[in-house]
Coordinates of C-alpha atoms in Angstrom, one line a residue:
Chain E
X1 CA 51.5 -14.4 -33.6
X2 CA 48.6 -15.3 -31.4
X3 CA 47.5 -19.0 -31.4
X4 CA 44.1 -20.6 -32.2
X5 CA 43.9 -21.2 -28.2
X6 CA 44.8 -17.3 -27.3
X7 CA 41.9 -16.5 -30.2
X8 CA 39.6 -18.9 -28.8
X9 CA 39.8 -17.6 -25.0
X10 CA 40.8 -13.9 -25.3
X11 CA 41.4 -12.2 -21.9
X12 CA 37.8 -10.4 -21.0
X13 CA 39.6 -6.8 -21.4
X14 CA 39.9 -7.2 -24.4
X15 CA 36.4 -7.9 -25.0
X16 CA 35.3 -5.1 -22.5
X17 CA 37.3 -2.7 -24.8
X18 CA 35.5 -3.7 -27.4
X19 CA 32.1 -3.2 -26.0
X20 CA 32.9 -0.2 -24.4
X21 CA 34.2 1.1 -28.0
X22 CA 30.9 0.7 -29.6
X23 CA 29.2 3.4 -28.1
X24 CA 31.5 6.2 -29.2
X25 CA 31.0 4.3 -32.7
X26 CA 27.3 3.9 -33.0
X27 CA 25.1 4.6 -29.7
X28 CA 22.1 7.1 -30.1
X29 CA 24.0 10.2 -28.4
X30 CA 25.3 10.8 -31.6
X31 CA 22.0 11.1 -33.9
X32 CA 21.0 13.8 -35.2
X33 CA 17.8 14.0 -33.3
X34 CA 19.6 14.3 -30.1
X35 CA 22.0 16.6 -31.0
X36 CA 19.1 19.0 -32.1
X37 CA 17.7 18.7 -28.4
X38 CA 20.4 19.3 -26.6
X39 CA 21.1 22.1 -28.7
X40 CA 18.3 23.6 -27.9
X41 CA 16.6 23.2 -31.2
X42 CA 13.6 21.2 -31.2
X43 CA 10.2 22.7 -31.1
X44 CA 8.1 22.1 -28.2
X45 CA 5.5 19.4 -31.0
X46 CA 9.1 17.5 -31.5
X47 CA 9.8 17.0 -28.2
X48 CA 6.1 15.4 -27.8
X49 CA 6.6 13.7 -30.5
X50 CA 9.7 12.2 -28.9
X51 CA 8.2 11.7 -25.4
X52 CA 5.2 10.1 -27.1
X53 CA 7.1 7.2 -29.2
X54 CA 10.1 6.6 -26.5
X55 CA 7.0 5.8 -24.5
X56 CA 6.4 2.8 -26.3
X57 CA 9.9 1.5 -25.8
X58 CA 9.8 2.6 -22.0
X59 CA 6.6 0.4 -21.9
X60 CA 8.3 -2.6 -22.6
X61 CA 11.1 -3.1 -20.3
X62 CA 9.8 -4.8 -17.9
X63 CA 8.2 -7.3 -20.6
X64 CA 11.7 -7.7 -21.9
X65 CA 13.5 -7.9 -18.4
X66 CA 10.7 -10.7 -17.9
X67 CA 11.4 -12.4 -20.7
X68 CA 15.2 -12.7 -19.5
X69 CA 13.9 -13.6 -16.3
X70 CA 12.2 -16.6 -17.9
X71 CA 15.1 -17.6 -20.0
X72 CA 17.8 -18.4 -16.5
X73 CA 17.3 -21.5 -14.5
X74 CA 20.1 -19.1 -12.4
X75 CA 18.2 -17.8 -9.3
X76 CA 21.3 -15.7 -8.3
X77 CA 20.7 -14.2 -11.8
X78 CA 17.2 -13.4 -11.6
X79 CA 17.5 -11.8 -8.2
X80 CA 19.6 -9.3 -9.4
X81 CA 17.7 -8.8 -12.8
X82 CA 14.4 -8.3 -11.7
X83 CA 15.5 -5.3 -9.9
X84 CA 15.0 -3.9 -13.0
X85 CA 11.5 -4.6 -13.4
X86 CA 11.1 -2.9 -10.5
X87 CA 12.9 -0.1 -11.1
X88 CA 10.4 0.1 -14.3
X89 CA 6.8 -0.5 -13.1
X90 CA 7.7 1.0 -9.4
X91 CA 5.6 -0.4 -6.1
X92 CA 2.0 1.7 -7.2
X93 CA 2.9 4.1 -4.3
X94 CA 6.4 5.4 -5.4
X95 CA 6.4 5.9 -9.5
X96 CA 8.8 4.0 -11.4
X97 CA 10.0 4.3 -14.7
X98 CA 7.3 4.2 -16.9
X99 CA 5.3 6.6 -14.7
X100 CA 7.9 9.1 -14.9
X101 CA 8.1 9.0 -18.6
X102 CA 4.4 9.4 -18.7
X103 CA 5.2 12.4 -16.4
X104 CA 8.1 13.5 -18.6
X105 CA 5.5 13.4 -21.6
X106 CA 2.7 15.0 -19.8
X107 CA 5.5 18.1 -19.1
X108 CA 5.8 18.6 -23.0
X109 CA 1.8 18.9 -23.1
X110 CA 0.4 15.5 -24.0
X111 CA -2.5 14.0 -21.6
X112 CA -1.5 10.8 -20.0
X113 CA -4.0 9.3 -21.5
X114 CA -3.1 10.2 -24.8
X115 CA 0.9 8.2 -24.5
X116 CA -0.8 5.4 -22.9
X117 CA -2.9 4.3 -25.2
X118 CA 0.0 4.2 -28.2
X119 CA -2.2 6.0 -30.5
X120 CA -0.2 7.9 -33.2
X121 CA 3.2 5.7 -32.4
X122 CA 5.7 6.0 -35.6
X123 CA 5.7 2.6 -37.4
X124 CA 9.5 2.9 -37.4
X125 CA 9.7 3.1 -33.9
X126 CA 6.8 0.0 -33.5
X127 CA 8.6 -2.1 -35.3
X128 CA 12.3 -1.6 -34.0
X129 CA 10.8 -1.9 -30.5
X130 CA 9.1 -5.0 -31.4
X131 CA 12.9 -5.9 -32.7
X132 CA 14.3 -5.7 -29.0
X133 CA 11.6 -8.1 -27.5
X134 CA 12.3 -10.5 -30.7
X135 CA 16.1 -10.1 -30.3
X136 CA 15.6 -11.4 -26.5
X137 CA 13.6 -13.6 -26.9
X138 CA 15.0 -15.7 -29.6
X139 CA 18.4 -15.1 -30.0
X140 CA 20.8 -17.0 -27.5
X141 CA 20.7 -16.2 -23.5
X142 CA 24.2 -14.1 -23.7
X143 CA 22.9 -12.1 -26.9
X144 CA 19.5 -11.2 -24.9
X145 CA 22.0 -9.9 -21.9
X146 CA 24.7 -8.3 -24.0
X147 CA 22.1 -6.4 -25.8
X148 CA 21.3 -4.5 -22.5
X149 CA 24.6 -3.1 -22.6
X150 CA 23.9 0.4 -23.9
X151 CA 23.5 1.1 -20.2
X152 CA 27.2 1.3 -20.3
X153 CA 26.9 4.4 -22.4
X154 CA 23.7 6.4 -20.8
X155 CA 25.4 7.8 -18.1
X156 CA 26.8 10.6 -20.1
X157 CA 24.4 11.2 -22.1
X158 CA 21.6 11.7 -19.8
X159 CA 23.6 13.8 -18.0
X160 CA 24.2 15.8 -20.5
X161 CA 20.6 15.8 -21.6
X162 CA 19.0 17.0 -17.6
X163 CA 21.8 19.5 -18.2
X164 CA 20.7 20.9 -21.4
X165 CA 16.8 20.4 -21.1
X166 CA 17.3 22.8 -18.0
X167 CA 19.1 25.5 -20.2
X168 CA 17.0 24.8 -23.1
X169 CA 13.7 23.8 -22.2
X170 CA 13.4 25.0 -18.7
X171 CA 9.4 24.5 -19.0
X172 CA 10.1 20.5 -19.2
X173 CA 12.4 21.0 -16.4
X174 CA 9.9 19.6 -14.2
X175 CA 9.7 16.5 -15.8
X176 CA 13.4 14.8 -15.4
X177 CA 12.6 12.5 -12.7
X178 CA 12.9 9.3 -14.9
X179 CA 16.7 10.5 -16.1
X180 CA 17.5 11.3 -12.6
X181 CA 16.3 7.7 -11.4
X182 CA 18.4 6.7 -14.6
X183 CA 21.7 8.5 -13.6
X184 CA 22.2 6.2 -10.8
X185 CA 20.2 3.1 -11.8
X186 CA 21.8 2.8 -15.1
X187 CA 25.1 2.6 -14.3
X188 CA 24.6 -0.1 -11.6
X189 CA 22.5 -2.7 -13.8
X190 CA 25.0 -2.3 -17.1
X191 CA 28.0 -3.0 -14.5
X192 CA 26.0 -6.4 -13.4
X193 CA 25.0 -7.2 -16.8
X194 CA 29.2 -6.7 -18.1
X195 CA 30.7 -8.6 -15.8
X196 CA 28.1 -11.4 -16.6
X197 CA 28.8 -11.5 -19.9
X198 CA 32.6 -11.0 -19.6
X199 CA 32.6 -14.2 -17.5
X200 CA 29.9 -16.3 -20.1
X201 CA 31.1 -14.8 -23.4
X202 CA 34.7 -17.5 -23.4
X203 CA 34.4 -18.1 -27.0
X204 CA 35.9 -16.3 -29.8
X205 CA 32.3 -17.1 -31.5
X206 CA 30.6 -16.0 -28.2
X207 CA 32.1 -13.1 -28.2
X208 CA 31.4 -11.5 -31.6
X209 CA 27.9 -12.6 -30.6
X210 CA 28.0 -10.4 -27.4
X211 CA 29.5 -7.5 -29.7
X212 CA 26.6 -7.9 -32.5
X213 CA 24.1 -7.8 -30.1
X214 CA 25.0 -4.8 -28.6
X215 CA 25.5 -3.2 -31.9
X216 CA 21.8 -4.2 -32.7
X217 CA 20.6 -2.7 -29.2
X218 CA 21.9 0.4 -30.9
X219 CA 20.8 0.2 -34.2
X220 CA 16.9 0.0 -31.9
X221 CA 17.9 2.9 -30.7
X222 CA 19.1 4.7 -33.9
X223 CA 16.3 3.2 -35.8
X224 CA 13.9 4.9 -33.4
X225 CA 15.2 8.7 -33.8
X226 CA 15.6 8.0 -37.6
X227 CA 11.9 7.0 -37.7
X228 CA 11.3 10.8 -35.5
X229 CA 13.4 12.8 -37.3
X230 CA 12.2 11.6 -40.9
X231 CA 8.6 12.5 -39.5
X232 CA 9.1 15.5 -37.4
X233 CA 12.0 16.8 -38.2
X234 CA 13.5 16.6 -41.6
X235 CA 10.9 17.7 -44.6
X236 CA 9.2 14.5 -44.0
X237 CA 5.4 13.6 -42.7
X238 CA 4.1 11.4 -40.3
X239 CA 2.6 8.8 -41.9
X240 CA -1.3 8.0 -41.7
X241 CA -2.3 7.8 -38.1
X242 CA 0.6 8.8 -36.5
X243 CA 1.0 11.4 -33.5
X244 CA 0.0 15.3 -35.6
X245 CA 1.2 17.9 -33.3
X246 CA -1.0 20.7 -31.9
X247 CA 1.0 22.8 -30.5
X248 CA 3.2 25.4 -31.9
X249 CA 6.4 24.1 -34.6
X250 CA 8.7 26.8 -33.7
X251 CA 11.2 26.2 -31.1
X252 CA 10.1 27.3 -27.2
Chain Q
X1 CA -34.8 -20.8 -19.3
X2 CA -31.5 -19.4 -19.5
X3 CA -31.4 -16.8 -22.9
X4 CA -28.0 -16.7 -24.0
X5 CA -27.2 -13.1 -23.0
X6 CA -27.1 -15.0 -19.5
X7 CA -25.0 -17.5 -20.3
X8 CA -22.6 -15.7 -22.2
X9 CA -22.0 -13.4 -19.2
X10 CA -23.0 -15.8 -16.2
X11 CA -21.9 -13.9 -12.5
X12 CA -19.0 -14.9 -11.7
X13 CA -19.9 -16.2 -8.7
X14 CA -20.9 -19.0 -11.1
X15 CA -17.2 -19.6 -12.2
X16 CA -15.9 -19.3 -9.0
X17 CA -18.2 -21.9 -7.1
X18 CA -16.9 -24.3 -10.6
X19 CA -13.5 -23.5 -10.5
X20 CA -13.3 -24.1 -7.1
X21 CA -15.2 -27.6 -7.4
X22 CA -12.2 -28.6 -9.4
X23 CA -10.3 -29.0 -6.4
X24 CA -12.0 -31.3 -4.4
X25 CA -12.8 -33.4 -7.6
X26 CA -9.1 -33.6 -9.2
X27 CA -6.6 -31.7 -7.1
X28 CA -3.1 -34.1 -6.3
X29 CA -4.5 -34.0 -2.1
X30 CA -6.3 -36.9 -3.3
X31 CA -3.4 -38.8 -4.8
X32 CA -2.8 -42.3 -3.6
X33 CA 1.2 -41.3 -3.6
X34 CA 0.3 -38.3 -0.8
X35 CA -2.5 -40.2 0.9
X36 CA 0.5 -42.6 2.2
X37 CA 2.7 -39.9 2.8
X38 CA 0.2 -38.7 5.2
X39 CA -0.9 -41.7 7.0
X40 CA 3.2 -42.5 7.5
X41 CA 3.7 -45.3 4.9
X42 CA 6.5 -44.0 3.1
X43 CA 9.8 -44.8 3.2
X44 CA 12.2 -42.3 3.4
X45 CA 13.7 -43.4 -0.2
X46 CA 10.1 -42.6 -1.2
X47 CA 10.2 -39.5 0.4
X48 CA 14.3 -38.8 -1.0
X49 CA 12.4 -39.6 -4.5
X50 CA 9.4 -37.3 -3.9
X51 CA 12.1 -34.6 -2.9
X52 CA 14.4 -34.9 -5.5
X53 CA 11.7 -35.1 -8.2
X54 CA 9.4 -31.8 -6.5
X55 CA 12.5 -30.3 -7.1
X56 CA 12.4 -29.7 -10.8
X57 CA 8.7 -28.7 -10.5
X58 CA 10.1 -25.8 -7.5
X59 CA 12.5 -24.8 -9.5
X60 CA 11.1 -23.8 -12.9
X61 CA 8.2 -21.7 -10.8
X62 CA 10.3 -18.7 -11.1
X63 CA 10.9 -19.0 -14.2
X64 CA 6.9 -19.6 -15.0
X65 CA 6.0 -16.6 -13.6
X66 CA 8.5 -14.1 -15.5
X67 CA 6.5 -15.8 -18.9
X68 CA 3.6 -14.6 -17.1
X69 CA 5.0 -11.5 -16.3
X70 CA 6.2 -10.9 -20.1
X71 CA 3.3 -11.4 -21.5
X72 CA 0.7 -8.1 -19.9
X73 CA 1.6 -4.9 -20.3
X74 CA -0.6 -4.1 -17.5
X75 CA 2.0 -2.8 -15.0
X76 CA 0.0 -3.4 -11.9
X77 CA -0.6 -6.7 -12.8
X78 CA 3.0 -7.1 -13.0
X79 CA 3.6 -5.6 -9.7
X80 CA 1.2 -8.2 -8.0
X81 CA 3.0 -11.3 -9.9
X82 CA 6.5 -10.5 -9.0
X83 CA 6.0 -10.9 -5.7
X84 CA 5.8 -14.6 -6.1
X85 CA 9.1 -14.6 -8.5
X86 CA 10.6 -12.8 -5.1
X87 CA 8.8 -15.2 -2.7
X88 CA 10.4 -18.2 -4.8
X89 CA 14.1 -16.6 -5.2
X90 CA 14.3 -15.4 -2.0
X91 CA 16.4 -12.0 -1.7
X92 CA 20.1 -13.9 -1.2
X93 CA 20.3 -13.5 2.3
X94 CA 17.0 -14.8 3.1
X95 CA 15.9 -18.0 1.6
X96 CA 12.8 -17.9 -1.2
X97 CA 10.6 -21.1 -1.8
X98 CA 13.7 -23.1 -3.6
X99 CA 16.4 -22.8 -1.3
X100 CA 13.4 -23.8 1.3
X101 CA 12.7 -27.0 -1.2
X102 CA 16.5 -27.7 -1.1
X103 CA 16.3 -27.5 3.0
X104 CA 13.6 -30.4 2.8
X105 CA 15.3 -32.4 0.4
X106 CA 18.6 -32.3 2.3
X107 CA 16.5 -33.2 5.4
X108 CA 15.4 -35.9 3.5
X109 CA 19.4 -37.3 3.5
X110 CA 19.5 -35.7 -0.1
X111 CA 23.0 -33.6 -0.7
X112 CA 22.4 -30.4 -2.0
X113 CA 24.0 -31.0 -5.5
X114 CA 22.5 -34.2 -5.9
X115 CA 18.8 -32.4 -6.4
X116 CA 20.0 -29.0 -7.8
X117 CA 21.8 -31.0 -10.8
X118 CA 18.2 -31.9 -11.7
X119 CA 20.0 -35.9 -12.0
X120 CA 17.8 -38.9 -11.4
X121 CA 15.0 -36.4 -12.2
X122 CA 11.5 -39.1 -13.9
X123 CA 11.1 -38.5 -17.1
X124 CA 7.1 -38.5 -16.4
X125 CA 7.6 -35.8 -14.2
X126 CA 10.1 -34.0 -16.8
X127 CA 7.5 -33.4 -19.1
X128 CA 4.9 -33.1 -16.9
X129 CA 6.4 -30.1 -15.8
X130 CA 7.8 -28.8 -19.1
X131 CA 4.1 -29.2 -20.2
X132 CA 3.4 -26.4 -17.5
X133 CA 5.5 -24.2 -18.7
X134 CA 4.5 -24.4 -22.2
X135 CA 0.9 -24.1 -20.8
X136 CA 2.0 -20.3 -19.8
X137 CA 4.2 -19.9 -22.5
X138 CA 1.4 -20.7 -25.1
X139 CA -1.9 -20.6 -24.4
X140 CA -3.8 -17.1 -23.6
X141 CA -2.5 -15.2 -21.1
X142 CA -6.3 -15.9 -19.4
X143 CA -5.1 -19.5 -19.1
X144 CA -1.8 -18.7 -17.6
X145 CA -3.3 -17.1 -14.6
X146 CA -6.0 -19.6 -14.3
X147 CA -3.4 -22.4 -14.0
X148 CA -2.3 -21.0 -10.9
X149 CA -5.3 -21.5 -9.3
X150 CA -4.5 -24.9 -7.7
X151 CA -3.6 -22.5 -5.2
X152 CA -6.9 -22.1 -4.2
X153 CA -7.0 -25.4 -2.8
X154 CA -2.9 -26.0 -1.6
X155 CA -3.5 -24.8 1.7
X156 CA -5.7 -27.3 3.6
X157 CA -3.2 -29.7 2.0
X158 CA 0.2 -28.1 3.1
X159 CA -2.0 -27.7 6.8
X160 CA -2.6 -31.8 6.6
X161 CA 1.2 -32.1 6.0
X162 CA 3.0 -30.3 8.1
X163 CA 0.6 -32.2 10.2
X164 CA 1.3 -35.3 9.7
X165 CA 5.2 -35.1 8.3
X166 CA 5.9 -34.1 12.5
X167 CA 3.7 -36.8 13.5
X168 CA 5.0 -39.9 11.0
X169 CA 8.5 -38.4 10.1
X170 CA 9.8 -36.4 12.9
X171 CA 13.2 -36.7 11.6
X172 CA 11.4 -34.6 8.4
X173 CA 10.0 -31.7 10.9
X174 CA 13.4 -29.6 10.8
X175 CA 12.7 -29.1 6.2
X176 CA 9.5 -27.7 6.4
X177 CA 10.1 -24.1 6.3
X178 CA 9.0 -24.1 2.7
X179 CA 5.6 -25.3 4.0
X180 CA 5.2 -22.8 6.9
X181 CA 6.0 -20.0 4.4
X182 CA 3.5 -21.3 1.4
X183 CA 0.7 -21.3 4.5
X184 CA 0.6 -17.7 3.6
X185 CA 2.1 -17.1 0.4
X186 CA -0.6 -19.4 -1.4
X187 CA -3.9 -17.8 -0.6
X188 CA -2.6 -14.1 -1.0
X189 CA -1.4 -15.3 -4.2
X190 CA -4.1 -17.2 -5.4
X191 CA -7.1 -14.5 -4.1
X192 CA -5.6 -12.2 -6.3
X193 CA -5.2 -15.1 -9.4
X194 CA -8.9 -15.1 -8.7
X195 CA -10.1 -12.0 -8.9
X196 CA -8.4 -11.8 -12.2
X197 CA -10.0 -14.5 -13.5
X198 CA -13.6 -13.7 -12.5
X199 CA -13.0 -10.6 -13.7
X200 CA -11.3 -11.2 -17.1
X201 CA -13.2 -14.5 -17.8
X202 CA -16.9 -12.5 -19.4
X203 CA -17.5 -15.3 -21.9
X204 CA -19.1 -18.7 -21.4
X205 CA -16.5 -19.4 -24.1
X206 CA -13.6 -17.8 -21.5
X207 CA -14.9 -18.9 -18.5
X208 CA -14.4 -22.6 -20.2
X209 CA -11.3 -21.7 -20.9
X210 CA -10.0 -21.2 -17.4
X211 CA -11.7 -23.9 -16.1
X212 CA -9.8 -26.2 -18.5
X213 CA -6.4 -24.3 -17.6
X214 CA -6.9 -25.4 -14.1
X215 CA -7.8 -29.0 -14.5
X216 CA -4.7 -29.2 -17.0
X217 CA -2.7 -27.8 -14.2
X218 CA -4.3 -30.8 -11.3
X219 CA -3.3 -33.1 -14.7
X220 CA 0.3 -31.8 -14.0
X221 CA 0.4 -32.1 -10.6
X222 CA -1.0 -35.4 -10.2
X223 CA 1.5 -36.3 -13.7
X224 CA 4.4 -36.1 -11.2
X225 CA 2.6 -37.9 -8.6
X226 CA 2.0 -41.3 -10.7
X227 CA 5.5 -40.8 -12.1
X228 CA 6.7 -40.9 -8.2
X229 CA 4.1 -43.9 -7.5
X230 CA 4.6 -46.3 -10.7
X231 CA 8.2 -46.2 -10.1
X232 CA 9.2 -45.8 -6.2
X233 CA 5.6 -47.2 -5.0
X234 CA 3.4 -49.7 -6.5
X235 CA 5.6 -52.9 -8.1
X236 CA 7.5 -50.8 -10.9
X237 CA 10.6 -49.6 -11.2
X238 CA 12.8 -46.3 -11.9
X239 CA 13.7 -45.8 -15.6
X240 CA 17.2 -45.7 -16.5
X241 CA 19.4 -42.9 -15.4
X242 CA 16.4 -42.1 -12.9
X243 CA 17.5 -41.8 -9.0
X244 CA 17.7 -45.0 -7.3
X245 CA 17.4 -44.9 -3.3
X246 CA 20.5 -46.3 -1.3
X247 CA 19.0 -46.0 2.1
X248 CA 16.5 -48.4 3.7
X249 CA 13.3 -48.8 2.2
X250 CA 11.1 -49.4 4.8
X251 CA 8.9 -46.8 6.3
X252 CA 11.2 -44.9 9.3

């Protein structure tokens, strides 16, 4: 029988388990979407669709890595967070993240100008987006950094993804630079960002909070390929104003 | 006559010549509290209090600039600002502005956890302070930047300092790293805070705007300052809980 005290301060490996067992259960790897591009199924106008609305969400990490920033009185915290804004807006001379999605974009055939200016963005995906910045902003400091951990889970899945874009899509091929940066980037931000909240998430109550927020991390994720495959995928529509391909609808 | 297509879009070398009137008229140089510093009257309790107190103000500047930094997506914009959130934090190895801040105050005869504990801290210059960031937190983002502009004036007064802190309190020379370093940081920083806000200030309505953001920012900045006098200087006292000096109070 395990006391109220043993509850109350479970050993951390048991609450890294639990994190870790989340993504198996619910991180975007497993959406239908994805599974249709790394099959090789998705038409060239999906996979623009795609690049065009994930832009939106790559355009606001370093506005939501900011807003953590601003949250931590912890300088030792923010000088090994802000990396990541870096990592995302680059130095102007080098491209960082959001530059190599726009170039990731511009491989499927969009014009830069075109993802920039969030014209024809999904609703669905507006709105969950606007979720994450809400969910770190206003929810507790340990939520806001728990939520980042569906870094622990990219790893594989972009691999997977350079993989099959290569045998699939060999025309985007020449657009991969932002997973590449991601392979290695990823892995080192979501092992900060665990241990951090392995050491702050003592509670019992903390650490269900830690475990929701993740969870909702991936339910912004899902909700974002739900809101693409309902449009572009499934025999749904885009709804007024949203992205209309141009291009041809059969696979290439 | 001026028509009002003028004023509403007056050059902004116009706004420039008024913003930078604002220092001479109301910027904290002029403060009775560092006119004594500078011509040796303080004690070195004043100076401990001064310290201890600038300390809060140093240390939420970080933290200041990742609101501003959440709140553009302009990702060169963001580029420029986090320099200053890496100039404050320093990289861990190397100090940034508050481990230099923490230098002075220990010179001072402060220990290290007695300022970075934030205890004894005057309530005037509390909210003074908090009143900053809720300046960048919510007013336009046009006001944000403006408020840094006291940096437009900061260097002739960190010159007149280091100045006179070797002449009157020699014992003080070995803590003013953080000076020598702002000698540089300041006006890189606040050229570029300038050409923002000349260029993003069109309005007659905007350009009052920033003007206002900057003499609310000299308000905060001299805030502290009467805090520091009314209660370490002229005949008042500390408030409860506030830091009360044990060493000698006559000017060394």
């Amino acid at each position: 029988m395990t006391t109220v005290a043993e509850q109350k301060y479970a050993a951390p490996v048991g609450l890294e388990v639990r994190l870790r067992a989340i993504g198996p259960e619910r991180y975007h790897h497993r959406h239908p979407f994805h599974q249709l591009m790394h099959e090789g199924r998705l038409t060239r106008a999906q996979l623009q669709a795609w690049a065009l609305n994930r832009y939106y969400y790559q355009s606001i990490i370093p506005i939501k890595d900011a807003i953590i920033l601003s949250r931590t009185d912890d300088a030792a915290f923010r000088r090994a967070w802000r990396k990541r804004i870096i990592d995302h807006d680059g130095d102007g001379t080098h491209p960082g993240g959001i530059e190599k999605w726009i170039a990731l974009a511009e491989a499927t055939g969009l014009k830069r100008e075109q993802v920039t200016s969030l014209r024809g963005i999904l609703p669905g995906v507006y709105y969950a987006v606007n979720g994450y910045l809400d969910l770190v902003s206003k929810r507790s400091f340990l939520e806001a950094v728990a939520s980042s951990l569906t870094e622990l889970f990219s790893r594989d899945l972009i691999a997977l993804r350079i993989d099959r874009v290569r045998e699939h899509y060999p025309w985007l091929s020449g657009g991969l630079a932002y997973f590449d940066a991601r392979l290695t980037q990823a892995p080192e931000d979501a092992q900060f960002a665990l241990n951090w909240v392995l050491e702050h998430a003592r509670t019992e109550a903390e650490q269900e909070l830690a475990l929701k927020a993740l969870r909702a991390k991936c339910d912004i994720l899902w909700a974002q390929l739900d809101a693409l495959y309902f449009a572009y995928v499934a025999p749904g529509w885009p709804p007024p104003g949203a992205f209309q391909p141009s291009v041809e609808a059969v696979p290439k």
